[in-house]
Coordinates of C-alpha atoms in Angstrom, one line a residue:
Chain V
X1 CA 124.8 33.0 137.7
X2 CA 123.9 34.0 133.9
X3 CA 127.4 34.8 132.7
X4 CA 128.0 30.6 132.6
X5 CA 125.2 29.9 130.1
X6 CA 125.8 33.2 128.2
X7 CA 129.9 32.1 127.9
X8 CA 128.5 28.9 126.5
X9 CA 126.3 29.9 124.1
X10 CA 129.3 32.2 123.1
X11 CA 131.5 28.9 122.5
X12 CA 128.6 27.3 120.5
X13 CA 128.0 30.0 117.9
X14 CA 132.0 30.4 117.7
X15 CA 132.5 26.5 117.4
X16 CA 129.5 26.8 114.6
X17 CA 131.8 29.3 113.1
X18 CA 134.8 27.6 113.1
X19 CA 133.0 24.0 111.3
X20 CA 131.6 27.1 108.6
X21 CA 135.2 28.4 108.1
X22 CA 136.8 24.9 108.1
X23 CA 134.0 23.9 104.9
X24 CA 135.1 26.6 103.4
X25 CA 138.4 26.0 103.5
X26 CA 138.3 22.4 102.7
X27 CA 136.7 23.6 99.4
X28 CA 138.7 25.7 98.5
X29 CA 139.8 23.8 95.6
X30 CA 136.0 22.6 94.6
X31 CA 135.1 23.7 91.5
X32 CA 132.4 26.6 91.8
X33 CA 131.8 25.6 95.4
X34 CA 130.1 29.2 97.1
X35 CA 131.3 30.0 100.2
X36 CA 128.9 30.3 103.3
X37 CA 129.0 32.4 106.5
X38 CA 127.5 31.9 109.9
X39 CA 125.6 34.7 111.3
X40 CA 124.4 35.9 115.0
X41 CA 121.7 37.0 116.7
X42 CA 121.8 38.3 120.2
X43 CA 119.4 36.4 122.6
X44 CA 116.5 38.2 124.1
X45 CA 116.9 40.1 127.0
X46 CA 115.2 39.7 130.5
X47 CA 114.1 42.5 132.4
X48 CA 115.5 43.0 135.7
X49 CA 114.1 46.3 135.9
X50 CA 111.8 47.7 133.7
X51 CA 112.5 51.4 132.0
X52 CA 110.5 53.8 133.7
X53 CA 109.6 51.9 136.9
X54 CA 110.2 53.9 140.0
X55 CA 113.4 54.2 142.2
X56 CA 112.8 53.3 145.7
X57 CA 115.0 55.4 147.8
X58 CA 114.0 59.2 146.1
X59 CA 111.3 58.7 143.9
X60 CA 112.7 58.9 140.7
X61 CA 112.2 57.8 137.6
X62 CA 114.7 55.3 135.9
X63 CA 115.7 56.4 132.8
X64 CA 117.2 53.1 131.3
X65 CA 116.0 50.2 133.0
X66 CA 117.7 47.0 133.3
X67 CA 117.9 44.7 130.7
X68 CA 120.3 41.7 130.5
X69 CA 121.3 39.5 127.6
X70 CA 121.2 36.0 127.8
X71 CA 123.8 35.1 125.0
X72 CA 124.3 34.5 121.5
X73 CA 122.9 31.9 118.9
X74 CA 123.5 31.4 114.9
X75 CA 120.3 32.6 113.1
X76 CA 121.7 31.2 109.7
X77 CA 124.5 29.8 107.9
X78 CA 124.5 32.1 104.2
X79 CA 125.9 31.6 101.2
X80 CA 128.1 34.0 99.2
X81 CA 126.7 33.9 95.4
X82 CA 129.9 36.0 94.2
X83 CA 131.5 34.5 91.0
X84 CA 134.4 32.6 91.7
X85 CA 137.5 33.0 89.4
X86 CA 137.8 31.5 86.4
X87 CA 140.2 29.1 85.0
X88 CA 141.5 28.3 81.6
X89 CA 141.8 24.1 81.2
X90 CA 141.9 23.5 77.6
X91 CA 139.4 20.6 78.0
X92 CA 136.3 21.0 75.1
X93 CA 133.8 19.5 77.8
X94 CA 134.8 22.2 80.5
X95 CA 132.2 24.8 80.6
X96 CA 132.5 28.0 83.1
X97 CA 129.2 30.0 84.0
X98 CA 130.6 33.9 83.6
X99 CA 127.0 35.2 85.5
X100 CA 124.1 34.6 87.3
X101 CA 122.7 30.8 86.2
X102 CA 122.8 27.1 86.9
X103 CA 123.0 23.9 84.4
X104 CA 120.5 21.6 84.7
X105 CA 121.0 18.3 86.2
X106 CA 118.8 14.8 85.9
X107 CA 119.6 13.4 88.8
X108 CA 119.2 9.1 89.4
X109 CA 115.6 10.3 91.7
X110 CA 114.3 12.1 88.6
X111 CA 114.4 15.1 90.4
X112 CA 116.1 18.3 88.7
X113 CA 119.6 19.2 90.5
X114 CA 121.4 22.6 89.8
X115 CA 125.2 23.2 89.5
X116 CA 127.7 25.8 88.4
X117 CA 130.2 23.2 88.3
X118 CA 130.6 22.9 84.4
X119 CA 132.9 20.1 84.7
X120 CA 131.1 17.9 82.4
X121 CA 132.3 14.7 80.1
X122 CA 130.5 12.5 77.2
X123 CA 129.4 9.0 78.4
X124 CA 129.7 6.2 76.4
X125 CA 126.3 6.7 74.5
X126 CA 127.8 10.2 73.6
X127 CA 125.6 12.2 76.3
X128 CA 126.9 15.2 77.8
X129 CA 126.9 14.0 81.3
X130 CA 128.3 15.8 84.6
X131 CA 131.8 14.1 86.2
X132 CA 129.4 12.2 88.4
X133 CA 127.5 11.2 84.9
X134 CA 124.1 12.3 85.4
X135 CA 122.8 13.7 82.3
X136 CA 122.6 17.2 81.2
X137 CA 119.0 19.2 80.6
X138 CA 118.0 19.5 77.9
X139 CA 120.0 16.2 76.8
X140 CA 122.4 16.3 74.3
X141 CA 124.2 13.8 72.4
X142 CA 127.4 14.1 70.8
X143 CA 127.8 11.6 67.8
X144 CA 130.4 8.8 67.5
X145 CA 132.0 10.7 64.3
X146 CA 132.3 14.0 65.3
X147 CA 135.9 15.4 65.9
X148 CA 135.4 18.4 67.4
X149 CA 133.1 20.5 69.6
X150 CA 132.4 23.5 69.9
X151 CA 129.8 25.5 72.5
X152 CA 129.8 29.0 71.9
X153 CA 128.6 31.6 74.4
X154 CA 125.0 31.4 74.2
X155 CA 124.9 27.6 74.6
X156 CA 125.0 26.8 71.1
X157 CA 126.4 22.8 70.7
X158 CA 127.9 22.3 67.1
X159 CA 129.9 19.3 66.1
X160 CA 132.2 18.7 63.2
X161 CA 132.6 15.4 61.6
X162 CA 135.9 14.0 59.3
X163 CA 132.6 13.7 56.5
X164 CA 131.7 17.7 56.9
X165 CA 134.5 20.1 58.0
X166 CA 131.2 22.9 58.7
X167 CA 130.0 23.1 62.2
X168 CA 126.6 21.5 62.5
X169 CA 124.3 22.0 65.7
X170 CA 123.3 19.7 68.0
X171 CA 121.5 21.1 70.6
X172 CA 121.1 24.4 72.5
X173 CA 122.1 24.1 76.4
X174 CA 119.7 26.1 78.7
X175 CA 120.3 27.5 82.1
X176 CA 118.4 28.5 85.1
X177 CA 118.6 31.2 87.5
X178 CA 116.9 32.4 91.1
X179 CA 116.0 35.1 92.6
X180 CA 117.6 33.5 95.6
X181 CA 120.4 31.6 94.8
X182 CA 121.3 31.4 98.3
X183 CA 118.1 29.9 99.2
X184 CA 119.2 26.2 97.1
X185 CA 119.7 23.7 99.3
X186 CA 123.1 22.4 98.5
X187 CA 123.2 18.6 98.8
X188 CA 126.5 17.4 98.3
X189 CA 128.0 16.6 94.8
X190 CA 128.4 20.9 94.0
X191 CA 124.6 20.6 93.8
X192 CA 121.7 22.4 94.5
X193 CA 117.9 21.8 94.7
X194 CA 115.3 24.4 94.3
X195 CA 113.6 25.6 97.9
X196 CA 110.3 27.8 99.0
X197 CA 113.6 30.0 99.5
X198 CA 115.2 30.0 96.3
X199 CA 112.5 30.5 94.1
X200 CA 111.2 28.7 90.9
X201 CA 113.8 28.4 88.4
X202 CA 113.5 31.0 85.3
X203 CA 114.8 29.0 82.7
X204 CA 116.1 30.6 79.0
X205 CA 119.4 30.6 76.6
X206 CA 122.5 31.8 78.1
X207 CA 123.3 35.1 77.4
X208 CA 119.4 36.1 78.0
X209 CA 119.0 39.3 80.1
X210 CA 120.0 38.8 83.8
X211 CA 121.7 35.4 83.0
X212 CA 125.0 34.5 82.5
X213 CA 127.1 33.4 79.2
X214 CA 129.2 30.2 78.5
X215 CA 132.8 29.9 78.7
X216 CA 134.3 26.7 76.9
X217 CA 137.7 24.7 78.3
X218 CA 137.3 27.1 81.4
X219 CA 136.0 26.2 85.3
X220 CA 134.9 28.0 87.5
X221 CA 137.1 28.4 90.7
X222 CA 135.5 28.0 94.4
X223 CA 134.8 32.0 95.6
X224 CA 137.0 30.9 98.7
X225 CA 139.5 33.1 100.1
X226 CA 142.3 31.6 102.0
X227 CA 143.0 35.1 103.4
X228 CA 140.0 36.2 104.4
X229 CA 139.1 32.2 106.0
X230 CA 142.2 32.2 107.6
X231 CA 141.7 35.6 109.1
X232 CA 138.0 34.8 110.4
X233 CA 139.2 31.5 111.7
X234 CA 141.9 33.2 114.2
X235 CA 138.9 36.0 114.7
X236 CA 136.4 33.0 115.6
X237 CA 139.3 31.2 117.7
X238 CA 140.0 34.2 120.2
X239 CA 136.3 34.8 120.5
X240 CA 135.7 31.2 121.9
X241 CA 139.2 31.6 123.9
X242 CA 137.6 35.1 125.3
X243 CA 134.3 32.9 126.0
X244 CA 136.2 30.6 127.9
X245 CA 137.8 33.0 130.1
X246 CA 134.2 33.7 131.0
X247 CA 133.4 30.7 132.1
X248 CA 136.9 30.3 134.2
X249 CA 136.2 34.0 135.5
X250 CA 132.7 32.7 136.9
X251 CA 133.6 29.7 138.0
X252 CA 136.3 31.4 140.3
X253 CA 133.2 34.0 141.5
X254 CA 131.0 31.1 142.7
X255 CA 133.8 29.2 143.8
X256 CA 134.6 32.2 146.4
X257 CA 131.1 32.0 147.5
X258 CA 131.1 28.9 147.8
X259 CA 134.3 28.8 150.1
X260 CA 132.8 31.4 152.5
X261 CA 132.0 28.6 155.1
Chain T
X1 CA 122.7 41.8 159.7
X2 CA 125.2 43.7 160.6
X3 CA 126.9 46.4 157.9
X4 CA 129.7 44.8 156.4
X5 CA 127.4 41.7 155.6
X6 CA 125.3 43.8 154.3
X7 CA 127.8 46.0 152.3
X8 CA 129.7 43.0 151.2
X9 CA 126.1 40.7 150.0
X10 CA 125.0 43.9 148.0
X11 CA 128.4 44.3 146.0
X12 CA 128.4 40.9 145.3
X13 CA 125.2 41.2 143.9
X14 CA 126.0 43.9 141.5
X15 CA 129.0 42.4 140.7
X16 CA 127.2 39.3 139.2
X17 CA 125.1 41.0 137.0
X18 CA 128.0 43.3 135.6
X19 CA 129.6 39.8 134.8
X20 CA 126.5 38.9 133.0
X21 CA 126.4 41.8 131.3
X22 CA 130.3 41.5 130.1
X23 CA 129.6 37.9 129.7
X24 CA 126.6 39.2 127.2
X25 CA 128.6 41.4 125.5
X26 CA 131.4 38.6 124.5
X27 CA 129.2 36.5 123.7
X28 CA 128.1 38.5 120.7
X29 CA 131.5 39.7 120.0
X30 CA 130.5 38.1 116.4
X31 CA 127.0 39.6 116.1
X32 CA 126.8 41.7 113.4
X33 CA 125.3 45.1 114.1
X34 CA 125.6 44.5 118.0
X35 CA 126.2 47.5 120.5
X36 CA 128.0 46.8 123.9
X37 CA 125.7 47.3 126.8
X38 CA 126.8 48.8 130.4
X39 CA 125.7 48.6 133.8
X40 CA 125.6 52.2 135.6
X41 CA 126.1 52.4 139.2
X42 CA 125.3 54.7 141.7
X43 CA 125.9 55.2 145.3
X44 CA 122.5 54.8 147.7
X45 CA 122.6 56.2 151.1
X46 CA 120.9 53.5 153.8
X47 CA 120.6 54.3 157.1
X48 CA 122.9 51.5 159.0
X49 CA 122.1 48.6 161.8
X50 CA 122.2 50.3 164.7
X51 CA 122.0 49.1 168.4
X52 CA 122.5 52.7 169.8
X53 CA 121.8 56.3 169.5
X54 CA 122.7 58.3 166.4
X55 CA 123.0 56.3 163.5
X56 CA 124.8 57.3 161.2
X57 CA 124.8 56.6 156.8
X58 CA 126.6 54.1 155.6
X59 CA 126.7 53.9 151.4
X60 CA 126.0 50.9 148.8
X61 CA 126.2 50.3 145.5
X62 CA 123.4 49.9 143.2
X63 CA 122.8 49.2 139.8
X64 CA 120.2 51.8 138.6
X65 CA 120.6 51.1 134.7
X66 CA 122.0 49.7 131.2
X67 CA 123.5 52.1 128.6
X68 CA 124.0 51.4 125.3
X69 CA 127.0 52.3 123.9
X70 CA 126.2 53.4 120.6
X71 CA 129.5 53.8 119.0
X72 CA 130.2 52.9 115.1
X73 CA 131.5 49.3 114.8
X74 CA 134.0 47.9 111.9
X75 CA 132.4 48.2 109.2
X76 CA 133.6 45.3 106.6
X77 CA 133.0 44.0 103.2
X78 CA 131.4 40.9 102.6
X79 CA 130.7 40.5 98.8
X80 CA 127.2 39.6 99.5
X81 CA 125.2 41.9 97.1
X82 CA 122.2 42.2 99.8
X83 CA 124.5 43.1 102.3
X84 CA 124.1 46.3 103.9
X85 CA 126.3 48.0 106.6
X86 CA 125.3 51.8 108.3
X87 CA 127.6 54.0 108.6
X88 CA 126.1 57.0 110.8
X89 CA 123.5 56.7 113.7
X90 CA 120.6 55.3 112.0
X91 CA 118.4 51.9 112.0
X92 CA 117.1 49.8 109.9
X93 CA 113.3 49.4 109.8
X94 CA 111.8 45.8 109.9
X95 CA 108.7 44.6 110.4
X96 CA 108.2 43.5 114.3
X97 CA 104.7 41.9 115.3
X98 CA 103.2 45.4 116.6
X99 CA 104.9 47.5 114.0
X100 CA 107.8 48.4 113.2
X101 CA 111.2 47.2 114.9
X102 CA 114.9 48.6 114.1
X103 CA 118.1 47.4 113.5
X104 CA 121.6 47.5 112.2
X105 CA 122.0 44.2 111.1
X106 CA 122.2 44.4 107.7
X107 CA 122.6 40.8 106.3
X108 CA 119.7 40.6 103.9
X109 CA 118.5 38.1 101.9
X110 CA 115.5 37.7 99.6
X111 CA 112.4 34.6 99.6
X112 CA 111.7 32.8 96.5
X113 CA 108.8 35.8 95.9
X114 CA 111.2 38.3 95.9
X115 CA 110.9 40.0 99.8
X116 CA 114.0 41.2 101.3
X117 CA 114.4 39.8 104.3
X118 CA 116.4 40.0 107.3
X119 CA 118.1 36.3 107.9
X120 CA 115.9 35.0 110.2
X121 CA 113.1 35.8 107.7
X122 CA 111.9 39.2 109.1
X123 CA 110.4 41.5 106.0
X124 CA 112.9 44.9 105.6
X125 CA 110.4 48.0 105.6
X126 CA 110.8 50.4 103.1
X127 CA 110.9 54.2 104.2
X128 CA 107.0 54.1 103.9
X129 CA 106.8 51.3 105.8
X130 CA 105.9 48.8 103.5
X131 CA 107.7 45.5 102.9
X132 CA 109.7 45.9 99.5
X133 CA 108.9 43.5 97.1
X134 CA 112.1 42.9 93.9
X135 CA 111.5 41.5 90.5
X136 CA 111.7 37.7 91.2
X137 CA 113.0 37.5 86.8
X138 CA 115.5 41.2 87.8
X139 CA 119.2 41.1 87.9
X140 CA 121.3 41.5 90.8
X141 CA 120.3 44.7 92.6
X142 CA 121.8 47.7 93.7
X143 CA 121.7 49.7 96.6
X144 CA 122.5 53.4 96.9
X145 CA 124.2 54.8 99.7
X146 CA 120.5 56.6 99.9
X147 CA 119.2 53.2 100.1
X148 CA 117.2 53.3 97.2
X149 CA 117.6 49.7 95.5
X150 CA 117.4 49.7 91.7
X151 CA 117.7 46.4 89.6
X152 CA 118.7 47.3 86.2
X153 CA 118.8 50.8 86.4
X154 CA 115.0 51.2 87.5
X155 CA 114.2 52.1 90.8
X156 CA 112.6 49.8 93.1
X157 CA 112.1 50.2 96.5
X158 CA 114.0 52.5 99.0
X159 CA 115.2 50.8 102.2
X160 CA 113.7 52.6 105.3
X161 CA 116.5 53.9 107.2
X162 CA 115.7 56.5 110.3
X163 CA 117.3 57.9 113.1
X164 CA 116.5 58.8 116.9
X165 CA 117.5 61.5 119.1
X166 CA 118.0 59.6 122.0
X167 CA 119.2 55.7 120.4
X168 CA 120.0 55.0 123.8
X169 CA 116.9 55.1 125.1
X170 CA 115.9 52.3 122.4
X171 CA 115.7 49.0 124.1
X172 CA 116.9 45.4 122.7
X173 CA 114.5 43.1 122.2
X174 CA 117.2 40.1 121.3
X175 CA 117.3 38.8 117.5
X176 CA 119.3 42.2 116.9
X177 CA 115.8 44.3 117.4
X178 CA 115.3 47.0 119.2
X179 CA 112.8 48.9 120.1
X180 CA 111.6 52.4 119.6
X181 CA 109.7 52.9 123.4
X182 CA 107.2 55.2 121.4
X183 CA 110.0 57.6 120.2
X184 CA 109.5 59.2 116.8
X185 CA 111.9 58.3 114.3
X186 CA 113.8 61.2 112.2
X187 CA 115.9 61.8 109.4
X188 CA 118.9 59.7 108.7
X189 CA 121.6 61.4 107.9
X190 CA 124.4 58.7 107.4
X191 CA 125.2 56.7 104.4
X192 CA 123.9 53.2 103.3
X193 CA 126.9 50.7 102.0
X194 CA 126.2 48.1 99.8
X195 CA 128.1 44.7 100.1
X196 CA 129.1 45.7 103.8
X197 CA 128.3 44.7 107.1
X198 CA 128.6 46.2 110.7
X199 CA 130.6 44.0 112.8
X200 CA 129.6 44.3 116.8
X201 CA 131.0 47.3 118.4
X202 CA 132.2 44.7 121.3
X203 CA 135.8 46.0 122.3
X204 CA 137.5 42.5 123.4
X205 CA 140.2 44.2 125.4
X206 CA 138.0 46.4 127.7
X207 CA 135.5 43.6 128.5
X208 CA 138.4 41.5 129.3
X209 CA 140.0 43.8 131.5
X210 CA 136.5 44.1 132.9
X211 CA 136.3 40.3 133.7
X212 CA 139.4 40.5 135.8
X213 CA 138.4 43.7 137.8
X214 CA 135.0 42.6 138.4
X215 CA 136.3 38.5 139.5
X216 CA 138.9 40.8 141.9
X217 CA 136.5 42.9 143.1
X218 CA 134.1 40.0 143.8
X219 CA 136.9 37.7 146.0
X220 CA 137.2 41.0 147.3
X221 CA 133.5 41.6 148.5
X222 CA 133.9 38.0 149.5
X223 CA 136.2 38.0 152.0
X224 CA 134.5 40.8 153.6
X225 CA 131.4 39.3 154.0
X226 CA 133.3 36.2 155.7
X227 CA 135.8 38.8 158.0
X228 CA 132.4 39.9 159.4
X229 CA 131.3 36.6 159.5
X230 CA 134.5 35.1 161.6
X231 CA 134.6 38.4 163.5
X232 CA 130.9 37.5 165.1
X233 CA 132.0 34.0 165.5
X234 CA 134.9 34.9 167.9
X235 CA 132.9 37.5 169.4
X236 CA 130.3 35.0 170.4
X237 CA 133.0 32.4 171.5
X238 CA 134.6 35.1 173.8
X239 CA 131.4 36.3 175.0
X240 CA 129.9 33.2 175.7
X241 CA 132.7 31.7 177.7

């Protein structure tokens, strides 16, 4: 009997649903963490009887033919770009991406890694480093003197010193964005790689057509919403219970056969 | 064999693939785009085992066919700008190894060249039939309940959207493609949403009620085929004493 292995694949793709829905809402408080979303594919089908094969008893034609499913599977797991909110935090070194665009990241392989997460500190050479403390691209250095910072909107870095009250600049911060942002590969950490997926990274200013500006002493919030998770997960729950009735209603089928002698 | 064997071995039979085909349709109770399916039945007229004159007709059942039910499913909002839900009879055209293929799974995505593509990588057709290709530098695009797409304003590909007058003559090919079976597509006259997608039109409670009924029916069919079974026994016993 099909309806067994069709129930199970049924309780796969809703278990693979339920460990999407349970990231999601474990990050709900990580800082521009994007939320993802399982999605299904029927099986194929097999033909039991072929449209438009002859009846036997009068002749006819059949219309429809017979075609039966053989379950469900996940086809992919995407990922929602949406901005998340955005929260004020007073810190200098918090920077919020209001837009499409990614800071980039040196990471220890030498590779390039790509964040939203603009929860960034100064190391003790006076980099601009990410909380983890890999170094920003391009880098910038913040000197020992200066009192205050200030990033404007298009990524602008000025610094002012006890010595000279007047904003000097230090450096220009550049993002990058993709056609695909739901292509990166996220590797842990809130950060991405670049993939075949994504697309190569069009780096420029922010504020550049397309891209997205810089928001000072805010974060950007996780696009997670406990509503809407919460609801999906009771959704995913009674579709694996349903699955599972399936399986109990089969079961009792064969075992009724079986009990015939 | 005698008749109620018979009767009883050929419900059965039917009755396991209607569970296969309820089981199907639970399965993808999560699929987006999905249509239930729905085994038709139909009485056959067999001339019975006979051991006498005058035989007379005794009836089966027999499966002759799947519908598709083609009913609107919930249509919800996802927030994923490629997202695209129909609302109206329609497909989607995508490109399937021997042309075209259609469906109403709408979660889109693009490559890292631009293509939209469905999300197991299939290229999305436009209404000429040619994959559509977005600005890899463009903003985020937008999609008209027309299904024209436009990134920043300019106009950039149409998404190919047709109908048929018979969609349940389509078959499913799995993946959430079906197939046209040569008919010619027509004019869609629904409406393309952006940011949406069509949930499976799957009605839990009616499959479930189904389940029950056909595991009834079933222990039913069962026990007839071992009455006739027991009632030959004893016969045999009786007879043979």
């Amino acid at each position: 009997m099909r309806a067994l292995s069709i129930a199970a694949s049924g309780m796969q793709a809703q278990q693979l649903n339920v460990d999407v829905i349970s990231h999601n809402i474990a990050n709900m408080n990580t800082t521009s963490y994007k939320r993802q979303r399982a999605e299904f594919q029927d099986m194929l089908y097999q033909n039991m009887e072929r449209p438009g094969s002859t009846s036997s008893a009068s002749g006819s034609i059949l219309p429809l033919g017979i075609q039966i499913g053989v379950g469900v599977r996940a086809d992919a797991v995407g990922r929602n770009t949406e901005q998340g909110g955005i929260a004020a935090t007073g810190n200098p070194y918090d920077i919020a991406i209001n837009g499409r665009g990614f800071f980039q990241i040196t990471l220890p392989s030498g590779q390039t890694g790509y964040t939203r997460a603009g929860n960034l500190a100064v190391n003790a050479d006076g980099q601009i480093v990410t909380a983890d403390g890999y170094a920003v691209e391009p880098a910038i250095t913040v000197p020992q003197e200066a009192t205050a910072v200030q990033i404007t909107r298009d990524g602008l870095v000025e610094v002012t010193t006890a010595s000279s009250p007047d904003p000097q600049q230090i450096g220009q911060l550049e993002i990058a964005s993709f056609i695909n942002p739901a292509g990166l590969e996220a590797i842990g950490d809130n950060m991405y790689l670049e993939t075949p997926a994504s697309g190569s990274p069009n780096t420029a200013t922010p504020g550049s057509p397309g891209l997205g500006t810089l928001m000072q002493g805010y974060l950007e919030l996780s696009n997670v919403n406990a509503v809407e998770e919460i609801s999906a997960l009771i959704v995913a729950q009674r579709a694996y219970e349903m699955n599972a009735r399936v399986i109990t209603a089969a079961d009792e089928m064969m075992q009724s056969t079986t009990n015939l002698r | 064999m005698d008749n109620a064997l018979m009767l009883g071995l050929q419900t059965q039979r039917v009755l396991q693939r209607r569970m296969d085909v309820a089981a199907n349709n639970l399965a993808n109770v999560a699929t987006s785009g999905f249509k239930a399916d729905a085994l038709v039945l139909e009485e056959a007229e067999e001339t019975q085992a006979h051991a006498e004159e005058d035989p007379r007709q005794i009836r089966f059942v027999r499966d002759i066919g799947i519908v598709h039910q083609m009913e609107q499913g919930p249509v919800a909002m996802t927030g994923n700008p490629l997202d695209v839900a129909l609302e109206g009879d329609g497909f989607i055209m995508v490109q399937g190894p021997n042309g075209p293929q259609f469906t109403r799974d709408g979660a889109f995505t693009l490559t890292g060249e631009g293509r939209l593509v469905t999300s197991d990588g299939r290229a999305v057709l436009s209404s000429g039939g040619a994959p559509i290709v977005l600005d890899p530098q463009g903003d985020t695009p937008s999609i008209g309940r027309d299904g024209a797409i436009r990134v920043a304003g300019v106009e950039a590909g149409r998404i190919g959207v047709v109908s048929f007058a018979a969609p349940g003559a389509l078959s499913k090919v799995g993946d959430n493609l079906w197939d046209a079976q040569g008919q010619a597509p027509g004019e869609f006259e629904g409406v393309v949403v952006q940011g949406a997608l069509e949930g499976s039109n799957v009605r839990p409670v009616v499959e479930l009620t189904r389940l029950i009924e056909i595991s009834r029916a079933y222990q039913n069919a069962a026990k007839i085929v071992s009455g006739a079974d027991d009632l030959r026994q004893r016969a045999i016993e009786r007879l043979g004493r």
